[in-house]
């Protein structure tokens, strides 16, 4: 039986979805089966050997669909390997990445039954022209770190693919085919 992985994502503006797509593609290239679904559409996990969960950080919180997904699928998630990623910082400042990792860890700590086999942060994408309410208002506040910030995309596709390849290598010996 082939290893079948669900890559489930939450995304407001599509950048996390694109990372989830790249992860699913890399898993397939490694010989695994991989389905890609928005978290809110996933009803059952029974057919999956493992689950990859990806969602952006907004206002220091992991996207609410991710938190809801963890609550909804608690039982199934305790029975299979789970890997987690988040999108976040816009700059390559080490401090910023550490802070975002701490934000994600804090969110995950609310689900103490969850023991991910991998946790990773990939950089984020920001386009002020695409922001919808209320993000567009937040970005206009002079006190906001997004105030007058130009469009930027620091997602590291090499790191994304490397993470997915490592994940495939972790899963393959755990579920010999
Ligand atoms: C209003 C707003 C608030 C954000 N808050 C955070 C934050 O607290 N921490 C962080 O690391 N990134 C933050 N980000 C960056 C997002 O995580 C990043 O833009 C990500 O790529 C968005 O993913 P999406 O396109 O899938 O929605 C914020 C972005 C916006 C627009």
XYZ file of N, CA, C and O and ligand atoms in Angstrom:
739
model
N 0.831 -1.204 0.000
C 0.000 0.000 0.000
C 0.869 1.258 0.000
O 1.846 1.328 0.742
N 0.513 2.214 -0.837
C 1.305 3.442 -0.914
C 1.047 4.334 0.297
O -0.077 4.362 0.809
N 2.082 5.057 0.695
C 1.883 6.056 1.748
C 1.061 7.192 1.150
O 1.399 7.713 0.085
N -0.021 7.542 1.831
C -0.878 8.618 1.309
C -0.905 9.765 2.316
O -1.313 9.577 3.465
N -0.456 10.905 1.873
C -0.333 12.061 2.765
C -1.384 13.099 2.397
O -1.605 13.376 1.216
N -2.012 13.663 3.411
C -2.886 14.816 3.171
C -2.108 16.080 3.505
O -1.582 16.215 4.618
N -2.027 16.993 2.543
C -1.461 18.312 2.813
C -2.655 19.256 2.926
O -3.328 19.555 1.929
N -2.957 19.660 4.155
C -4.127 20.507 4.404
C -3.640 21.906 4.773
O -2.728 22.055 5.583
N -4.246 22.919 4.156
C -3.749 24.281 4.371
C -4.892 25.242 4.677
O -6.053 24.980 4.351
N -4.520 26.355 5.293
C -5.423 27.500 5.423
C -4.679 28.682 4.822
O -3.448 28.758 4.938
N -5.400 29.584 4.162
C -4.722 30.674 3.468
C -5.705 31.811 3.229
O -6.825 31.563 2.796
N -5.300 33.042 3.538
C -6.174 34.183 3.220
C -5.892 34.721 1.828
O -6.787 35.073 1.092
N -4.601 34.831 1.481
C -4.226 35.476 0.219
C -3.486 34.540 -0.737
O -2.936 34.983 -1.737
N -3.451 33.251 -0.415
C -2.926 32.283 -1.381
C -1.473 31.878 -1.211
O -1.035 30.902 -1.812
N -0.710 32.620 -0.399
C 0.728 32.282 -0.344
C 0.977 30.962 0.390
O 1.877 30.211 0.014
N 0.159 30.656 1.387
C 0.320 29.364 2.082
C -0.155 28.234 1.174
O 0.422 27.140 1.168
N -1.188 28.511 0.417
C -1.673 27.489 -0.528
C -0.572 27.119 -1.514
O -0.354 25.940 -1.807
N 0.165 28.122 -1.997
C 1.247 27.838 -2.956
C 2.347 26.991 -2.319
O 2.900 26.098 -2.957
N 2.643 27.260 -1.055
C 3.659 26.452 -0.362
C 3.141 25.025 -0.190
O 3.869 24.042 -0.413
N 1.857 24.902 0.172
C 1.257 23.565 0.346
C 1.322 22.799 -0.979
O 1.614 21.592 -0.996
N 1.079 23.497 -2.089
C 1.156 22.852 -3.416
C 2.560 22.342 -3.693
O 2.748 21.230 -4.186
N 3.553 23.162 -3.343
C 4.955 22.765 -3.583
C 5.315 21.560 -2.718
O 6.052 20.665 -3.161
N 4.800 21.518 -1.506
C 5.090 20.388 -0.612
C 4.438 19.116 -1.157
O 5.075 18.054 -1.230
N 3.192 19.229 -1.579
C 2.499 18.057 -2.143
C 3.248 17.556 -3.379
O 3.448 16.345 -3.559
N 3.708 18.483 -4.234
C 4.432 18.085 -5.455
C 5.734 17.379 -5.099
O 6.079 16.346 -5.699
N 6.455 17.892 -4.098
C 7.733 17.271 -3.701
C 7.495 15.887 -3.098
O 8.273 14.960 -3.337
N 6.424 15.734 -2.336
C 6.112 14.418 -1.754
C 5.815 13.413 -2.874
O 6.259 12.267 -2.826
N 5.073 13.889 -3.887
C 4.755 12.998 -5.029
C 6.032 12.612 -5.763
O 6.203 11.462 -6.161
N 6.925 13.579 -5.938
C 8.194 13.274 -6.621
C 9.010 12.247 -5.844
O 9.794 11.499 -6.417
N 8.799 12.216 -4.525
C 9.511 11.226 -3.691
C 8.800 9.878 -3.691
O 9.174 8.983 -2.938
N 7.726 9.757 -4.466
C 7.062 8.465 -4.604
C 5.870 8.248 -3.682
O 5.289 7.164 -3.651
N 5.493 9.291 -2.933
C 4.329 9.160 -2.058
C 3.074 9.662 -2.790
O 3.181 10.426 -3.746
N 1.924 9.232 -2.307
C 0.686 9.840 -2.807
C 0.413 11.055 -1.939
O 0.605 10.994 -0.722
N -0.044 12.153 -2.535
C -0.336 13.341 -1.724
C -1.580 14.047 -2.239
O -1.675 14.362 -3.423
N -2.538 14.257 -1.353
C -3.732 15.053 -1.663
C -3.554 16.431 -1.058
O -2.943 16.579 0.003
N -4.136 17.414 -1.727
C -4.046 18.799 -1.262
C -5.465 19.303 -1.019
O -6.298 19.226 -1.940
N -5.743 19.807 0.178
C -7.103 20.265 0.486
C -7.063 21.470 1.419
O -6.226 21.507 2.330
N -7.996 22.417 1.242
C -8.124 23.447 2.281
C -8.632 22.783 3.566
O -9.521 21.926 3.495
N -8.073 23.178 4.684
C -8.426 22.513 5.959
C -9.921 22.477 6.213
O -10.454 21.511 6.728
N -10.585 23.576 5.866
C -12.008 23.655 6.234
C -12.870 22.663 5.446
O -14.013 22.415 5.812
N -12.312 22.104 4.365
C -13.098 21.166 3.564
C -12.874 19.713 3.955
O -13.549 18.817 3.461
N -11.880 19.486 4.819
C -11.522 18.102 5.154
C -12.494 17.532 6.178
O -12.715 18.127 7.235
N -13.098 16.411 5.829
C -14.062 15.813 6.753
C -13.471 14.654 7.545
O -13.774 14.496 8.715
N -12.668 13.810 6.871
C -12.154 12.624 7.562
C -10.710 12.371 7.154
O -10.282 12.734 6.046
N -9.959 11.753 8.059
C -8.538 11.511 7.799
C -8.214 10.030 7.663
O -7.052 9.662 7.492
N -9.228 9.196 7.736
C -9.019 7.747 7.790
C -8.146 7.215 6.657
O -7.340 6.314 6.849
N -8.312 7.770 5.437
C -7.575 7.211 4.292
C -6.099 7.629 4.269
O -5.336 7.170 3.421
N -5.705 8.520 5.200
C -4.341 9.059 5.129
C -3.389 8.414 6.128
O -3.748 8.165 7.274
N -2.172 8.175 5.644
C -1.112 7.628 6.492
C -0.539 8.727 7.387
O -0.147 8.477 8.523
N -0.460 9.933 6.834
C 0.155 11.056 7.553
C -0.494 12.357 7.097
O -1.110 12.408 6.023
N -0.341 13.395 7.916
C -0.979 14.678 7.600
C 0.046 15.811 7.736
O 0.789 15.863 8.719
N 0.076 16.695 6.733
C 0.887 17.912 6.809
C -0.090 19.079 6.938
O -1.020 19.206 6.136
N 0.114 19.915 7.960
C -0.777 21.048 8.200
C -0.023 22.352 8.012
O 1.007 22.566 8.666
N -0.533 23.221 7.146
C 0.140 24.501 6.912
C -0.829 25.656 6.988
O -1.908 25.608 6.382
N -0.437 26.696 7.728
C -1.297 27.880 7.849
C -0.427 29.079 8.213
O 0.612 28.926 8.860
N -0.866 30.277 7.813
C -0.075 31.474 8.140
C -0.320 31.952 9.574
O -1.336 31.612 10.181
N 0.611 32.753 10.060
C 0.430 33.444 11.338
C -0.171 34.815 11.023
O 0.329 35.531 10.156
N -1.240 35.151 11.708
C -1.857 36.483 11.602
C -2.024 37.052 12.995
O -2.639 36.405 13.854
N -1.488 38.234 13.204
C -1.589 38.910 14.507
C -1.159 37.952 15.634
O -1.869 37.780 16.626
N -0.052 37.324 15.424
C 0.573 36.414 16.405
C -0.179 35.108 16.636
O 0.188 34.336 17.513
N -1.251 34.877 15.902
C -2.005 33.629 16.085
C -1.911 32.794 14.818
O -1.793 33.342 13.715
N -1.960 31.486 14.988
C -2.031 30.611 13.819
C -3.440 30.762 13.248
O -4.411 30.925 14.019
N -3.576 30.733 11.927
C -4.885 30.914 11.265
C -5.976 30.097 11.976
O -5.754 28.943 12.334
N -7.137 30.705 12.153
C -8.178 30.046 12.964
C -8.634 28.704 12.382
O -9.022 27.806 13.134
N -8.554 28.540 11.071
C -8.924 27.242 10.472
C -7.996 26.131 10.961
O -8.419 24.979 11.110
N -6.743 26.483 11.227
C -5.787 25.470 11.686
C -6.129 25.049 13.107
O -6.110 23.857 13.446
N -6.477 26.046 13.917
C -6.835 25.719 15.310
C -8.118 24.881 15.327
O -8.225 23.900 16.063
N -9.068 25.241 14.473
C -10.333 24.489 14.416
C -10.074 23.062 13.918
O -10.667 22.100 14.403
N -9.164 22.945 12.938
C -8.848 21.630 12.372
C -8.281 20.707 13.456
O -8.666 19.542 13.562
N -7.380 21.257 14.261
C -6.767 20.444 15.321
C -7.829 19.964 16.307
O -7.829 18.802 16.714
N -8.746 20.844 16.666
C -9.803 20.449 17.614
C -10.718 19.405 16.995
O -11.075 18.422 17.624
N -11.078 19.631 15.736
C -12.050 18.756 15.056
C -11.503 17.344 14.825
O -12.236 16.371 14.910
N -10.213 17.250 14.530
C -9.645 15.949 14.135
C -8.694 15.383 15.178
O -7.815 14.592 14.848
N -8.889 15.803 16.408
C -7.948 15.406 17.467
C -7.655 13.898 17.460
O -6.492 13.486 17.446
N -8.718 13.101 17.462
C -8.503 11.658 17.600
C -7.662 11.103 16.440
O -6.670 10.417 16.649
N -8.063 11.441 15.215
C -7.343 10.920 14.038
C -5.904 11.428 14.009
O -4.991 10.719 13.573
N -5.681 12.646 14.483
C -4.333 13.223 14.439
C -3.405 12.601 15.478
O -2.181 12.629 15.316
N -3.977 12.037 16.539
C -3.116 11.369 17.527
C -2.688 9.989 17.022
O -1.765 9.394 17.554
N -3.372 9.520 15.981
C -3.104 8.155 15.489
C -2.187 8.108 14.271
O -1.933 7.041 13.725
N -1.764 9.250 13.755
C -0.895 9.262 12.566
C 0.132 10.389 12.675
O -0.100 11.359 13.391
N 1.260 10.249 11.962
C 2.265 11.326 12.020
C 1.710 12.633 11.456
O 1.010 12.632 10.433
N 2.042 13.722 12.136
C 1.596 15.052 11.707
C 2.816 15.958 11.591
O 3.658 15.983 12.498
N 2.920 16.668 10.486
C 3.975 17.676 10.322
C 3.288 19.029 10.173
O 2.200 19.122 9.600
N 3.933 20.061 10.698
C 3.295 21.374 10.767
C 4.205 22.431 10.147
O 5.409 22.438 10.387
N 3.608 23.327 9.359
C 4.395 24.495 8.931
C 3.538 25.753 9.007
O 2.307 25.683 9.023
N 4.217 26.886 9.114
C 3.522 28.165 9.164
C 4.245 29.164 8.282
O 5.456 29.062 8.075
N 3.495 30.127 7.771
C 4.112 31.227 7.041
C 4.097 32.445 7.945
O 3.172 32.605 8.736
N 5.098 33.285 7.820
C 5.134 34.419 8.725
C 6.053 35.525 8.301
O 5.682 36.332 7.445
N 7.265 35.525 8.837
C 8.045 36.770 8.776
C 8.399 37.218 7.352
O 8.484 36.399 6.438
N 8.583 38.533 7.220
C 8.864 39.115 5.908
C 10.338 39.440 5.704
O 10.750 39.770 4.606
N 11.103 39.451 6.792
C 12.505 39.854 6.672
C 13.406 38.691 7.063
O 12.941 37.728 7.658
N 14.682 38.810 6.730
C 15.554 37.692 7.102
C 16.268 37.942 8.428
O 17.326 37.397 8.685
N 15.645 38.769 9.282
C 16.232 39.023 10.608
C 15.982 37.818 11.497
O 14.837 37.400 11.675
N 17.060 37.279 12.073
C 16.950 36.082 12.900
C 15.965 36.266 14.050
O 15.183 35.373 14.365
N 15.980 37.469 14.647
C 15.095 37.759 15.786
C 13.634 37.572 15.410
O 12.829 37.023 16.157
N 13.298 38.065 14.208
C 11.913 38.007 13.744
C 11.471 36.550 13.570
O 10.370 36.178 13.942
N 12.362 35.731 13.021
C 12.032 34.314 12.796
C 11.854 33.591 14.123
O 10.961 32.770 14.281
N 12.726 33.948 15.086
C 12.630 33.327 16.417
C 11.304 33.682 17.064
O 10.668 32.862 17.702
N 10.902 34.932 16.880
C 9.652 35.402 17.487
C 8.456 34.669 16.881
O 7.541 34.251 17.576
N 8.487 34.506 15.558
C 7.374 33.823 14.886
C 7.344 32.345 15.281
O 6.275 31.774 15.511
N 8.513 31.747 15.411
C 8.560 30.347 15.853
C 7.969 30.226 17.266
O 7.215 29.294 17.563
N 8.287 31.234 18.102
C 7.742 31.222 19.466
C 6.214 31.376 19.432
O 5.495 30.744 20.207
N 5.728 32.203 18.502
C 4.264 32.373 18.363
C 3.612 31.056 17.960
O 2.585 30.660 18.504
N 4.242 30.362 17.014
C 3.677 29.074 16.568
C 3.738 28.045 17.705
O 2.762 27.327 17.954
N 4.871 28.004 18.404
C 5.004 27.047 19.512
C 3.941 27.302 20.576
O 3.386 26.368 21.146
N 3.661 28.579 20.814
C 2.650 28.934 21.814
C 1.274 28.437 21.373
O 0.494 27.924 22.176
N 0.992 28.585 20.086
C -0.287 28.107 19.563
C -0.378 26.579 19.684
O -1.390 26.042 20.114
N 0.706 25.905 19.318
C 0.699 24.429 19.348
C 0.630 23.896 20.782
O 0.073 22.821 21.013
N 1.153 24.674 21.720
C 1.137 24.239 23.127
C -0.297 24.133 23.658
O -0.548 23.467 24.657
N -1.222 24.793 22.958
C -2.636 24.698 23.374
C -3.233 23.345 23.002
O -4.369 23.048 23.353
N -2.464 22.572 22.254
C -2.915 21.229 21.851
C -1.856 20.230 22.324
O -1.125 19.647 21.514
N -1.756 20.045 23.639
C -0.625 19.269 24.177
C -0.602 17.815 23.722
O 0.447 17.167 23.797
N -1.714 17.311 23.238
C -1.776 15.938 22.727
C -1.090 15.814 21.365
O -0.818 14.708 20.898
N -0.813 16.942 20.722
C -0.226 16.927 19.371
C 1.303 16.839 19.477
O 1.931 17.664 20.138
N 1.882 15.842 18.808
C 3.348 15.712 18.843
C 3.873 15.641 17.403
O 4.122 14.550 16.878
N 4.007 16.811 16.754
C 4.419 16.820 15.346
C 5.804 16.193 15.138
O 6.689 16.339 15.981
N 5.952 15.500 14.010
C 7.261 14.924 13.687
C 8.175 15.993 13.071
O 9.383 15.808 12.983
N 7.577 17.103 12.638
C 8.374 18.210 12.090
C 7.572 19.499 12.228
O 6.351 19.488 12.076
N 8.280 20.584 12.526
C 7.640 21.908 12.619
C 8.552 22.882 11.888
O 9.758 22.914 12.161
N 8.013 23.656 10.969
C 8.870 24.593 10.236
C 8.136 25.903 9.947
O 6.928 25.930 9.787
N 8.941 26.963 9.892
C 8.434 28.282 9.512
C 9.030 28.610 8.145
O 10.240 28.459 7.950
N 8.175 29.022 7.223
C 8.689 29.543 5.957
C 8.323 31.019 5.932
O 7.332 31.418 6.525
N 9.112 31.816 5.256
C 8.825 33.245 5.216
C 7.480 33.524 4.566
O 6.873 32.661 3.949
N 7.012 34.751 4.701
C 5.694 35.106 4.178
C 5.753 35.956 2.924
O 6.831 36.334 2.438
N 4.562 36.236 2.432
C 4.413 37.110 1.262
C 3.456 38.232 1.647
O 2.464 37.972 2.344
N 3.747 39.432 1.191
C 2.893 40.571 1.533
C 2.697 41.432 0.292
O 3.660 41.791 -0.378
N 1.436 41.735 -0.001
C 1.143 42.636 -1.119
C 0.062 43.611 -0.652
O -1.110 43.251 -0.563
N 0.464 44.864 -0.331
C -0.501 45.816 0.241
C -1.709 46.050 -0.669
O -2.804 46.333 -0.195
N -1.520 45.886 -1.967
C -2.622 46.151 -2.922
C -3.719 45.089 -2.837
O -4.846 45.325 -3.247
N -3.359 43.918 -2.329
C -4.324 42.811 -2.326
C -5.084 42.686 -1.009
O -5.996 41.868 -0.892
N -4.681 43.490 -0.014
C -5.286 43.312 1.311
C -6.770 43.646 1.295
O -7.200 44.621 0.706
N -7.532 42.813 1.985
C -8.969 43.059 2.127
C -9.246 43.494 3.568
O -8.405 43.351 4.445
N -10.454 43.956 3.787
C -10.879 44.340 5.126
C -10.804 43.138 6.062
O -11.206 42.048 5.640
N -10.340 43.224 7.284
C -9.842 44.430 7.963
C -8.323 44.599 7.835
O -7.778 45.548 8.385
N -7.663 43.687 7.090
C -6.201 43.764 6.997
C -5.742 45.085 6.371
O -4.712 45.644 6.769
N -6.520 45.584 5.398
C -6.122 46.837 4.749
C -6.144 48.003 5.742
O -5.291 48.886 5.699
N -7.113 47.949 6.686
C -7.170 49.021 7.694
C -6.017 48.884 8.684
O -5.374 49.872 9.037
N -5.746 47.638 9.081
C -4.649 47.388 10.033
C -3.330 47.899 9.438
O -2.540 48.564 10.103
N -3.134 47.609 8.149
C -1.877 47.996 7.493
C -1.735 49.511 7.370
O -0.625 50.025 7.207
N -2.862 50.221 7.442
C -2.795 51.691 7.311
C -2.494 52.392 8.638
O -2.186 53.579 8.663
N -2.607 51.663 9.738
C -2.348 52.287 11.040
C -0.863 52.598 11.175
O -0.023 51.702 10.985
N -0.531 53.845 11.503
C 0.896 54.204 11.609
C 1.648 53.313 12.597
O 2.840 53.070 12.429
N 0.952 52.790 13.604
C 1.639 51.952 14.608
C 1.858 50.518 14.113
O 2.579 49.748 14.749
N 1.243 50.176 12.987
C 1.349 48.795 12.511
C 2.701 48.536 11.851
O 3.208 49.379 11.094
N 3.295 47.363 12.097
C 4.555 47.041 11.393
C 4.361 46.947 9.876
O 5.333 46.953 9.123
N 3.096 46.847 9.436
C 2.825 46.750 7.996
C 2.672 48.123 7.341
O 2.583 48.215 6.115
N 2.669 49.178 8.165
C 2.451 50.528 7.661
C 3.511 50.899 6.620
O 4.712 50.841 6.889
N 3.039 51.237 5.440
C 3.917 51.654 4.322
C 4.942 50.582 3.930
O 5.984 50.890 3.339
N 4.661 49.357 4.277
C 5.595 48.297 3.890
C 5.373 47.941 2.418
O 4.241 47.736 2.007
N 6.432 47.903 1.628
C 6.248 47.550 0.214
C 5.957 46.056 0.049
O 6.156 45.273 0.980
N 5.513 45.685 -1.144
C 5.262 44.265 -1.431
C 6.569 43.481 -1.265
O 7.644 43.960 -1.630
N 6.428 42.284 -0.709
C 7.629 41.470 -0.470
C 7.230 39.993 -0.457
O 6.092 39.654 -0.120
N 8.171 39.155 -0.851
C 7.915 37.705 -0.813
C 9.227 37.029 -0.443
O 10.161 37.003 -1.235
N 9.308 36.541 0.785
C 10.574 35.924 1.223
C 10.466 34.409 1.347
O 11.304 33.783 1.989
N 9.428 33.835 0.739
C 9.300 32.380 0.818
C 10.517 31.722 0.153
O 10.882 32.082 -0.960
N 11.086 30.778 0.867
C 12.310 30.125 0.395
C 11.920 28.761 -0.191
O 11.747 27.782 0.534
N 11.789 28.715 -1.504
C 11.275 27.507 -2.160
C 12.241 26.332 -2.035
O 11.811 25.176 -2.005
N 13.536 26.638 -1.962
C 14.516 25.557 -1.777
C 14.305 24.918 -0.405
O 14.304 23.685 -0.274
N 14.079 25.754 0.602
C 13.848 25.238 1.956
C 12.525 24.457 2.018
O 12.441 23.432 2.689
N 11.533 24.925 1.285
C 10.229 24.239 1.264
C 10.398 22.833 0.692
O 9.950 21.842 1.281
N 11.070 22.750 -0.445
C 11.243 21.435 -1.090
C 12.125 20.520 -0.246
O 11.844 19.329 -0.106
N 13.162 21.088 0.347
C 14.063 20.282 1.186
C 13.297 19.713 2.382
O 13.492 18.560 2.771
N 12.427 20.529 2.954
C 11.627 20.079 4.119
C 10.713 18.931 3.704
O 10.602 17.933 4.401
N 10.076 19.076 2.535
C 9.168 18.019 2.059
C 9.932 16.733 1.757
O 9.469 15.632 2.072
N 11.121 16.872 1.170
C 11.926 15.679 0.860
C 12.351 14.960 2.140
O 12.329 13.738 2.218
N 12.693 15.751 3.153
C 13.107 15.169 4.433
C 11.922 14.440 5.081
O 12.075 13.364 5.652
N 10.774 15.049 4.935
C 9.547 14.445 5.478
C 9.272 13.096 4.813
O 8.957 12.104 5.472
N 9.410 13.077 3.488
C 9.189 11.822 2.748
C 10.174 10.765 3.231
O 9.808 9.600 3.437
N 11.425 11.171 3.451
C 12.446 10.221 3.909
C 12.135 9.727 5.323
O 12.479 8.604 5.685
N 11.488 10.572 6.124
C 11.102 10.162 7.485
C 9.942 9.162 7.439
O 9.887 8.222 8.209
N 9.002 9.409 6.526
C 7.790 8.582 6.483
C 8.046 7.225 5.831
O 7.480 6.218 6.252
N 8.905 7.200 4.802
C 9.094 5.952 4.052
C 9.549 4.764 4.916
O 8.904 3.733 4.881
N 10.593 4.932 5.755
C 10.969 3.767 6.583
C 9.947 3.457 7.670
O 9.844 2.328 8.125
N 9.156 4.464 8.073
C 8.166 4.234 9.128
C 6.995 3.407 8.596
O 6.341 2.695 9.352
N 6.752 3.531 7.281
C 5.648 2.780 6.652
C 6.200 2.057 5.422
O 5.927 2.490 4.289
N 6.999 0.990 5.609
C 7.622 0.340 4.442
C 6.558 -0.145 3.450
O 5.510 -0.615 3.875
N 6.887 0.008 2.146
C 5.877 -0.322 1.132
C 6.188 -1.657 0.487
O 7.320 -2.040 0.390
C -2.794 41.887 8.768
C -1.639 40.946 8.783
C -1.121 40.497 9.997
C -0.030 39.622 10.039
N 0.447 39.213 11.249
C 1.559 38.421 11.271
C 2.141 38.022 12.531
O 1.648 38.350 13.604
N 3.257 37.264 12.504
C 3.828 36.870 11.317
O 4.858 36.221 11.333
N 3.281 37.207 10.118
C 2.181 37.976 10.073
N 1.633 38.332 8.866
C 2.240 37.800 7.637
C 1.479 36.619 7.029
O 1.627 35.466 7.807
C 2.019 36.379 5.606
O 1.635 37.487 4.821
C 1.566 35.104 4.947
O 2.349 34.884 3.773
C 0.086 35.162 4.580
O -0.352 33.901 4.136
P -1.614 33.717 3.143
O -1.284 34.421 1.845
O -1.692 32.241 2.951
O -2.832 34.263 3.807
C 0.548 39.178 8.813
C 0.025 39.628 7.584
C -1.045 40.490 7.568
C -1.577 40.964 6.239
